[in-house]
Every structure is written in structure tokens, then in C-alpha cells.
mmCIF file of C-alpha atoms and ligand atoms in Angstrom:
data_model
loop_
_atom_site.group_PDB
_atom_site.id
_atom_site.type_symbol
_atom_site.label_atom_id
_atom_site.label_comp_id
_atom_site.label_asym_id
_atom_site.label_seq_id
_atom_site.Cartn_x
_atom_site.Cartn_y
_atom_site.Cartn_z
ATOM 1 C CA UNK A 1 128.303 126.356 136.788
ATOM 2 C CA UNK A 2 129.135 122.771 136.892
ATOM 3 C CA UNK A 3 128.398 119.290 135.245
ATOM 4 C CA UNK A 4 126.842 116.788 136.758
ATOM 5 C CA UNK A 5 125.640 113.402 136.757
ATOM 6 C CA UNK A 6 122.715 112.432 138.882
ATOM 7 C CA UNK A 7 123.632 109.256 141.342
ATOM 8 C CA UNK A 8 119.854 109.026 143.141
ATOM 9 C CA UNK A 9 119.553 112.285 145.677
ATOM 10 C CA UNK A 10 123.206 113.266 144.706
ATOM 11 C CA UNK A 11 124.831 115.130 141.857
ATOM 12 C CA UNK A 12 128.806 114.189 140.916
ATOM 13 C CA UNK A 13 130.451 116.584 139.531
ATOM 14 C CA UNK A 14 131.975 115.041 135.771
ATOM 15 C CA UNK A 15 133.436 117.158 132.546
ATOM 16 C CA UNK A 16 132.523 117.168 129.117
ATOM 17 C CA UNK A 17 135.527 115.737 127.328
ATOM 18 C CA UNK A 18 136.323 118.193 124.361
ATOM 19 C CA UNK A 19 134.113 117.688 121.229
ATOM 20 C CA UNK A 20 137.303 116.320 118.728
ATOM 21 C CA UNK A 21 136.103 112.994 117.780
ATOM 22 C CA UNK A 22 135.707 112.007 121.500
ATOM 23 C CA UNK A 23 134.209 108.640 121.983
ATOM 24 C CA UNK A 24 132.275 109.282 125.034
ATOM 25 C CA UNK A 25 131.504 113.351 126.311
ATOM 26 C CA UNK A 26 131.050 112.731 129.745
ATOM 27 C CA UNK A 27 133.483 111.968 131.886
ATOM 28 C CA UNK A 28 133.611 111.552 135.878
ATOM 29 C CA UNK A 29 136.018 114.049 137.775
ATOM 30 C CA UNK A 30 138.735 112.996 140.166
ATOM 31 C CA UNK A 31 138.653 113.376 143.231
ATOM 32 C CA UNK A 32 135.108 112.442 142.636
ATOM 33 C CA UNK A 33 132.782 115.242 143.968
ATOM 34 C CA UNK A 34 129.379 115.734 145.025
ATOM 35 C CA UNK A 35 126.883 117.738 146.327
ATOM 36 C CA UNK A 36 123.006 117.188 147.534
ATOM 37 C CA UNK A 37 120.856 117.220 144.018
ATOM 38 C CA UNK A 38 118.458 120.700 144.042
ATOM 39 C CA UNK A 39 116.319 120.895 141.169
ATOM 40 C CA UNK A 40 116.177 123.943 141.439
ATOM 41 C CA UNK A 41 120.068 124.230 140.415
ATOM 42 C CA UNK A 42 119.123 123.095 136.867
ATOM 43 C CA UNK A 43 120.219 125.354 133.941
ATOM 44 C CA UNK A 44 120.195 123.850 130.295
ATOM 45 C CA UNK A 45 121.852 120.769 129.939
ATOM 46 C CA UNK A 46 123.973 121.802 127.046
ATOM 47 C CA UNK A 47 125.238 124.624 125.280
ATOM 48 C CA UNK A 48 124.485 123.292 121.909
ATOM 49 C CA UNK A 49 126.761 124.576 119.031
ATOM 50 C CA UNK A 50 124.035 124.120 116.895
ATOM 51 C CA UNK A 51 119.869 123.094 116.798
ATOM 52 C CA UNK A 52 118.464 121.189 114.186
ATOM 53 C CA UNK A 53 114.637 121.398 114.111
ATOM 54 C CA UNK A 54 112.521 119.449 111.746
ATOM 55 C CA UNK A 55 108.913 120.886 110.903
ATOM 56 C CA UNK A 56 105.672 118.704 110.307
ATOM 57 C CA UNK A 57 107.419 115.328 112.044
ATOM 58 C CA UNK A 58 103.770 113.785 113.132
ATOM 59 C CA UNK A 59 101.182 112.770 110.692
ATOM 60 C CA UNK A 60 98.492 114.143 113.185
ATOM 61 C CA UNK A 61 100.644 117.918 113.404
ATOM 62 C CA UNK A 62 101.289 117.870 109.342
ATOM 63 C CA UNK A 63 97.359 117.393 109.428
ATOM 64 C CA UNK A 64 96.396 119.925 111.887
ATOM 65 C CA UNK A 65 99.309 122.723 109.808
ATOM 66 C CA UNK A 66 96.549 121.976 106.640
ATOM 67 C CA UNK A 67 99.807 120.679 104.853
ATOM 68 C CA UNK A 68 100.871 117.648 103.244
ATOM 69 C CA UNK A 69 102.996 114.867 104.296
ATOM 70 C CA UNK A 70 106.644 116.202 103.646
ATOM 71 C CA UNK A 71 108.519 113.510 101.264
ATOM 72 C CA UNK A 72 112.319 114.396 103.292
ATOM 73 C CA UNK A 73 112.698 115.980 106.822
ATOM 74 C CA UNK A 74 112.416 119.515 106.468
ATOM 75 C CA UNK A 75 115.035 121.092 108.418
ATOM 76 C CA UNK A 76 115.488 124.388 110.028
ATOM 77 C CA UNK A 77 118.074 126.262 112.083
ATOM 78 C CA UNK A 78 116.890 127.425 115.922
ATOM 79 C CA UNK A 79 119.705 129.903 117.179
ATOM 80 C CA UNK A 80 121.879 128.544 119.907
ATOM 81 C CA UNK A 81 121.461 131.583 121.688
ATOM 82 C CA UNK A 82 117.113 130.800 122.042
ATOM 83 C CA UNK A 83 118.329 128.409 124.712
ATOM 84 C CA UNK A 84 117.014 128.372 128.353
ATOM 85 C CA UNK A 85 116.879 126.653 131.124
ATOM 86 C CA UNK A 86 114.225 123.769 132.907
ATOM 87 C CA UNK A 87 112.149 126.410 134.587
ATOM 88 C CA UNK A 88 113.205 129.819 133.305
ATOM 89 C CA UNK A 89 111.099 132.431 132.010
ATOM 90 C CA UNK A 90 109.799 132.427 127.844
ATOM 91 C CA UNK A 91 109.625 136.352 126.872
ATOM 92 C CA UNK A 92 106.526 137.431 125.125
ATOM 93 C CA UNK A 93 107.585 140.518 123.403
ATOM 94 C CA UNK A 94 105.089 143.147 122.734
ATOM 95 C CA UNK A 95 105.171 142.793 119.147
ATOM 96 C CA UNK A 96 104.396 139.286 119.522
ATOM 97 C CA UNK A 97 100.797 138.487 118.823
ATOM 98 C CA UNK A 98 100.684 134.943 118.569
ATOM 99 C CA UNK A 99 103.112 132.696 120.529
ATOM 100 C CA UNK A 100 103.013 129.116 120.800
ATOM 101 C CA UNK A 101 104.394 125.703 121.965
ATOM 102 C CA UNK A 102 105.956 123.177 120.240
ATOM 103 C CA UNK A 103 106.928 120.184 123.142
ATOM 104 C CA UNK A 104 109.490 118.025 121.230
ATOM 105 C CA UNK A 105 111.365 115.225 122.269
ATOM 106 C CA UNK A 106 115.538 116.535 122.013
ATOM 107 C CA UNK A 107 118.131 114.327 121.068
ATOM 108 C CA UNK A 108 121.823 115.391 122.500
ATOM 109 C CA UNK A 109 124.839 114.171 120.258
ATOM 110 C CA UNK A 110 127.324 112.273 122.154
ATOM 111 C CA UNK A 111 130.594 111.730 119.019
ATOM 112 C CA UNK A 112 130.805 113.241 115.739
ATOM 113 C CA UNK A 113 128.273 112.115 112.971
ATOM 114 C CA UNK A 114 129.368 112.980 109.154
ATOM 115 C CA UNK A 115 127.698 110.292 106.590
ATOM 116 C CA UNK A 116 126.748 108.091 109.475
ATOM 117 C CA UNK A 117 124.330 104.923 108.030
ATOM 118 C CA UNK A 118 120.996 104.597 109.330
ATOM 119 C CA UNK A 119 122.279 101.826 111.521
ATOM 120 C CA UNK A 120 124.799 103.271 113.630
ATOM 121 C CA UNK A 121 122.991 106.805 114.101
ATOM 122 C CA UNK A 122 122.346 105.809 118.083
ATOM 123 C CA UNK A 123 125.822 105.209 118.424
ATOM 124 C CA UNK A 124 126.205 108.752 117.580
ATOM 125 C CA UNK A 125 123.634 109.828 120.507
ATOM 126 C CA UNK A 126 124.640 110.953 124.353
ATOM 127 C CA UNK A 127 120.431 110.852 125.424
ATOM 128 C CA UNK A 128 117.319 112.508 125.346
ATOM 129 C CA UNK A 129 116.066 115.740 126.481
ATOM 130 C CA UNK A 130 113.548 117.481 126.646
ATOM 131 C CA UNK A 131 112.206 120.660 124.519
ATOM 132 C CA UNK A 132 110.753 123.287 123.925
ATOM 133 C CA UNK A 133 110.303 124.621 120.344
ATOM 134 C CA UNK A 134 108.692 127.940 121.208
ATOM 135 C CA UNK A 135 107.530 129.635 117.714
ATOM 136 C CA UNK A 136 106.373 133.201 117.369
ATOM 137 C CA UNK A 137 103.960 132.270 114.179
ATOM 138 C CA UNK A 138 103.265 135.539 113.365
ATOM 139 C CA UNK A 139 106.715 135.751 112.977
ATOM 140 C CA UNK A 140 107.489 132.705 111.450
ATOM 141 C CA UNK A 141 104.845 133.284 108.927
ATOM 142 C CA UNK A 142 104.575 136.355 107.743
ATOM 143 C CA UNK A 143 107.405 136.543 105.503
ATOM 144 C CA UNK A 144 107.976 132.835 105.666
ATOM 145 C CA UNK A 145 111.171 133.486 107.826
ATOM 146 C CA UNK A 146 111.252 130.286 110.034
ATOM 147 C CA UNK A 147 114.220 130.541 111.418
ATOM 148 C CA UNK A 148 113.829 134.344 113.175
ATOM 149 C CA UNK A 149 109.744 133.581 114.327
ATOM 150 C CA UNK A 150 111.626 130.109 116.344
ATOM 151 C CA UNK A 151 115.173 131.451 117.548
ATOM 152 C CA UNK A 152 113.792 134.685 120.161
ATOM 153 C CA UNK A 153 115.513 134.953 122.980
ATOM 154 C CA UNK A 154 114.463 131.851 125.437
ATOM 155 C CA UNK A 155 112.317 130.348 122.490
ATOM 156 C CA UNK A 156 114.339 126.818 123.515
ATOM 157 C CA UNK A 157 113.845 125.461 126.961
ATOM 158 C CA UNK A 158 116.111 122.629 127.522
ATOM 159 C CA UNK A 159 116.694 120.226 130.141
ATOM 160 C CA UNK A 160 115.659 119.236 133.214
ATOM 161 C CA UNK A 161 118.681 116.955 132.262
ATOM 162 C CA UNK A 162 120.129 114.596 129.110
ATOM 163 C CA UNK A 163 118.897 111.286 130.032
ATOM 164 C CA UNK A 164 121.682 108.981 128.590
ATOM 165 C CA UNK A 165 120.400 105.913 126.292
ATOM 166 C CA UNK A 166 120.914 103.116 128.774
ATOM 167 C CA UNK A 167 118.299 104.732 130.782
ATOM 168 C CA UNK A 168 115.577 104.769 128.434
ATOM 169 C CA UNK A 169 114.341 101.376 127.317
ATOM 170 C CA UNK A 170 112.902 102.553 123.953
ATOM 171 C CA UNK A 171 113.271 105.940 122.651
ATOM 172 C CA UNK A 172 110.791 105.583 119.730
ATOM 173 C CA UNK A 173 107.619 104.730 122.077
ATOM 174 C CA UNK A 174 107.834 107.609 124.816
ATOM 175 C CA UNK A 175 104.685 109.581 125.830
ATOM 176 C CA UNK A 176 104.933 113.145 124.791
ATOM 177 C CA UNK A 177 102.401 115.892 126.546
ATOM 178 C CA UNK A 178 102.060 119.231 126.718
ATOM 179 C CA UNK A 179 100.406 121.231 129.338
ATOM 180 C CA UNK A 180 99.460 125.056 129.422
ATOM 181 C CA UNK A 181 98.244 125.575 132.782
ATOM 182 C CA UNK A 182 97.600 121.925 133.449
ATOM 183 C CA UNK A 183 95.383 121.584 130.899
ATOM 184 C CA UNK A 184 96.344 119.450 128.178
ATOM 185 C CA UNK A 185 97.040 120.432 124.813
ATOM 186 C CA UNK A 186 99.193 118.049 123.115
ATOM 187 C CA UNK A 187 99.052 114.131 123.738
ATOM 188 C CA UNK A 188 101.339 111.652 121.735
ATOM 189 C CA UNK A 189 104.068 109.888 121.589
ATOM 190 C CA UNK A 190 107.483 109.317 119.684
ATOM 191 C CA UNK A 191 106.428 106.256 117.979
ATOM 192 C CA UNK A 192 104.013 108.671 115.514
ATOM 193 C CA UNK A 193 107.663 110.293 114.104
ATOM 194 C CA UNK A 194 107.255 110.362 110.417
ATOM 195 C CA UNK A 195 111.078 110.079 110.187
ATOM 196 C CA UNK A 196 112.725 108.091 112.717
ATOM 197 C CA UNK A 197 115.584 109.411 115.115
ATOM 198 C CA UNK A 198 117.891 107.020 112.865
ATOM 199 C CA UNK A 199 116.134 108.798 109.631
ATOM 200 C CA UNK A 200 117.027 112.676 111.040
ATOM 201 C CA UNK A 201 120.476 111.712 111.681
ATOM 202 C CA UNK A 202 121.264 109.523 108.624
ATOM 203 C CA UNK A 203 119.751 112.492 106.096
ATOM 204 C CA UNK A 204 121.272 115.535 108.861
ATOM 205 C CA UNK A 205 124.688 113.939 108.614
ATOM 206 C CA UNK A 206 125.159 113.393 105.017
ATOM 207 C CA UNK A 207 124.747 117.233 104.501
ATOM 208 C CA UNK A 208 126.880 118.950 107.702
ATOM 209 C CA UNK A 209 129.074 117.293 110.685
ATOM 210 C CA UNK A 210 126.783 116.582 113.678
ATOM 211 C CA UNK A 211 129.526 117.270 116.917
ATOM 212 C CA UNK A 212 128.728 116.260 120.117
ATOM 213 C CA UNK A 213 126.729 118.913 122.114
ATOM 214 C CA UNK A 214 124.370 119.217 118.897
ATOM 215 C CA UNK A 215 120.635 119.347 119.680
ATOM 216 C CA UNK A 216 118.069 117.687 117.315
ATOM 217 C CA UNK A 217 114.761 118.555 117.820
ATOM 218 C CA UNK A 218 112.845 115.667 116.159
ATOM 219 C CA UNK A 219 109.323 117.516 115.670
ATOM 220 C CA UNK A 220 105.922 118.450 117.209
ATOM 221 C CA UNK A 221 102.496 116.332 117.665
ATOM 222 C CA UNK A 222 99.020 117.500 117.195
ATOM 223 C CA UNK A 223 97.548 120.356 119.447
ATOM 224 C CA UNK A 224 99.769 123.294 118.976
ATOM 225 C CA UNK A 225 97.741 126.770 119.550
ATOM 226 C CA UNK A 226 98.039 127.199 116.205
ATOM 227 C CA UNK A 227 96.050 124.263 115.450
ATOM 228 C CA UNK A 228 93.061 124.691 117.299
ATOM 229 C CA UNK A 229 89.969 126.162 116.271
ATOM 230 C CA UNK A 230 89.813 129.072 117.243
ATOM 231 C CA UNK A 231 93.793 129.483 117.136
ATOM 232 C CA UNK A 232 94.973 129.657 121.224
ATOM 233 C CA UNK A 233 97.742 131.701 121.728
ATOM 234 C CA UNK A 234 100.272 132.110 124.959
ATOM 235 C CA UNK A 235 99.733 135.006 127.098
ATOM 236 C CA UNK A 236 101.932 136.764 129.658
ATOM 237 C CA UNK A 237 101.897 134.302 133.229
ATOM 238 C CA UNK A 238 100.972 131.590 130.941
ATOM 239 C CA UNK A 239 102.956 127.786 132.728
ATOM 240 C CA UNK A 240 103.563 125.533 129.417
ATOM 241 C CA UNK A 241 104.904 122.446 131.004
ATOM 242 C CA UNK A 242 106.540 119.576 128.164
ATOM 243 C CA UNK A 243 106.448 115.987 129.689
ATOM 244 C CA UNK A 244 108.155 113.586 128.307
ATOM 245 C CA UNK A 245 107.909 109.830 129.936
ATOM 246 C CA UNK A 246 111.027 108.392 131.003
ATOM 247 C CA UNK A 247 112.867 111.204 130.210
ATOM 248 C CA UNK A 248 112.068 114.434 131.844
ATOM 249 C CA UNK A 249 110.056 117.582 132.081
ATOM 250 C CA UNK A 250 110.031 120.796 131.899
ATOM 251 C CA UNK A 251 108.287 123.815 133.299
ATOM 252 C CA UNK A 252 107.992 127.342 132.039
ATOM 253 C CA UNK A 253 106.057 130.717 132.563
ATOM 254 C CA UNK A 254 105.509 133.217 129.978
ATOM 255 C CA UNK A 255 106.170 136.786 130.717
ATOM 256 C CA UNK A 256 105.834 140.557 129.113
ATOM 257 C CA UNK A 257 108.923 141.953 128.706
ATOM 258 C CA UNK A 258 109.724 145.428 127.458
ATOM 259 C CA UNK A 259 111.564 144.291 124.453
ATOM 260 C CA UNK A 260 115.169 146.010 125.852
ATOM 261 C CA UNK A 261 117.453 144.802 128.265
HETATM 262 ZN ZN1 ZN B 1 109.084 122.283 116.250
#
């Protein structure tokens, strides 16, 4: 597995510098390398040491979830190891009853963040991905357990790639859609965020160290299954596809698995 940038058709091979106050992760390699670009190459982008998620981020998603208008981000864990790849496969266990989407826009840290200021928190950012937030709600729910119902086993598509800030004009007005077998289900974009990018990282920072390779995952929009009347859950060859102008997207297929492997 390597690291790459993308140079138009081409991929150049670069490393990650290490994740000790580094002012810049990404680094080109010499000799400089390269190979023909195949999407179909992609894994995840990172390997995050951790994922920050933040529930009930859009007015019109706090609305739909029936609850009110959270005063600070509420935060949650999603397990590293939930992480796939662009186009890999989301498991549906059988005890799983009611799986859903959650496409999020996913911010990549780029240098250490402890206590940052409001004003410097893109400083602190690599780019933008995009996400996945796959949620089990029965599990999520049922004992109020958020944490185990959104960290499964591939419940966090990543990628196609981390589209670094100087390639996206404005990150807080990017169309966000959702698609579950090119239908679609969730329309909106990142300028509805009840807390800012700069808000997350400001508030996330003054409580733990934010190190470069860190995922934020700044919320959902309106029109998860969950939401709609009657409740529409992901089945088994189900494609949820997360589209994210300017950034990226992402393509995935639900499948029945045993529960074992
Ligand atoms: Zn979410």
C-alpha cells in the first residue's frame, strides 16, 4: 500500500511525515515516483488514530431526530477500526434490523491541535473527505450506546481521497447528497452546520490533542432512513453513494454477512 498524491491521470508516490508536531503530513518522495491513477486502487485515505463524530449538526436533521437544537457539539467516539475503503463492502449483520446512512462531510487533521482559537482551526486541517457515518440505530438506541450501534466493522467509508484546502474554494458552502440506489435521500449542504468546522475544532481541542491523521466527522443533514415516515432501512445489495461537491464521492454496497469471519 502506498501514498499518493494525484497529479491529473497520475498518482506520485509521497509519505506521511510522522505525526510529532509536523508542520505539513505530506511529503513528496525522492526519486519522485509514479504510476497511472486506477480508481479502483483506492483504499481509505487515512488510518485515523481517532474519529470524532458530532450528532444533530443540521437544523433540518436535529428536526427530523424529533430533538432539540443541541446548545454545544455533542461528540461521540466512532472506532478507528469501522474504517473502509471508497467502494468496499458495509456488513449488515443478521442481528441488525435497522441500518442506516449518515453522508457527512470528513475533515482530515494535517498538525497537532490542543487549545487551538477559533481562528487558526484551518491551519490545523490537511482537507476534506468524504464519509460515511453508517449507524446501526437499533443498536445505537436501544440502550443508548452510541458509540457500539456507529463503530461495526466497515460502519466508516472513507475516501475516495483527502482533498487538501487549496483545492476547495469554500469548505462551508459544499453540496452534500446522498444516494441509495440513485435515488436521493439526503440533499444539503455544509453551509446548514450548526457549529462551524472552526466551532468543532476550537471546542474538540480544548478537551483532547487533535494529531494529524484525526478524522472529524462534522454531522448529518435531513433524510436519514431513520427520518422518514415510514422509517427506510438498508438492506443486503443496497449501493449508498455520499457525494460531496468539490470534494469527492463515495460508493458502497451493503451485504449479509454471517456475523464470523
Ligand atoms: Zn453522523
Amino acid at each position: 500500500m502506498r501514498t499518493v498524491r494525484l497529479d491529473g491521470d497520475e498518482a506520485v508516490e509521497v509519505s506521511l511525515a510522522d505525526r510529532d508536531g509536523c508542520e505539513e503530513m505530506v511529503r513528496e518522495v525522492t526519486p519522485a515516483r509514479r504510476w497511472r491513477f486506477d480508481p479502483a486502487s483506492l483504499v481509505a485515505p487515512v488510518r485515523p488514530g481517532k474519529i470524532i463524530a458530532v450528532g444533530l449538526n443540521y437544523r433540518d436533521h436535529a428536526q427530523e431526530s424529533g430533538m432539540a437544537l443541541p446548545e454545544r457539539p455533542l461528540l461521540f467516539a466512532k472506532l478507528p477500526s469501522s474504517v473502509v475503503g471508497p467502494h468496499d463492502d458495509i456488513h449488515l449483520l443478521p442481528e441488525v434490523t435497522q441500518l442506516d446512512y449518515e453522508g457527512e462531510l470528513g475533515v482530515v487533521i494535517g498538525r497537532r491541535a490542543r487549545s487551538i482559537p477559533r481562528e487558526h482551526a484551518w491551519d490545523h486541517v490537511l482537507g476534506l473527505t468524504v464519509a460515511n457515518d453508517v449507524s446501526a440505530r437499533d443498536a445505537q438506541f436501544v440502550d443508548g450506546q452510541w458509540t457500539r450501534g456507529k463503530s461495526f466493522d466497515t460502519f466508516c467509508p472513507l475516501g475516495p481521497w483527502v482533498r487538501t484546502l487549496d483545492e476547495v474554494p469554500d469548505p462551508q458552502a459544499l453540496p452534500i447528497t446522498t444516494r441509495v440506489n440513485g435515488e436521493v435521500r439526503q440533499a444539503s449542504d455544509t453551509g446548514q452546520l450548526i457549529f462551524s468546522v472552526p466551532d468543532l475544532l476550537a471546542y474538540c481541542s480544548r478537551y483532547f490533542t487533535l494529531e494529524p491523521g484525526d478524522v472529524l466527522l462534522t454531522g448529518t443533514p435531513a433524510g436519514v432512513g431513520l427520518g422518514r415516515t415510514p422509517p427506510t432501512y438498508l438492506r443486503s445489495g443496497d449501493v449508498v453513494e455520499v457525494d460531496i461537491a468539490g470534494v469527492g464521492r463515495i460508493r458502497n454496497t451493503v451485504r449479509a454477512v454471517g456475523g464470523r469471519s
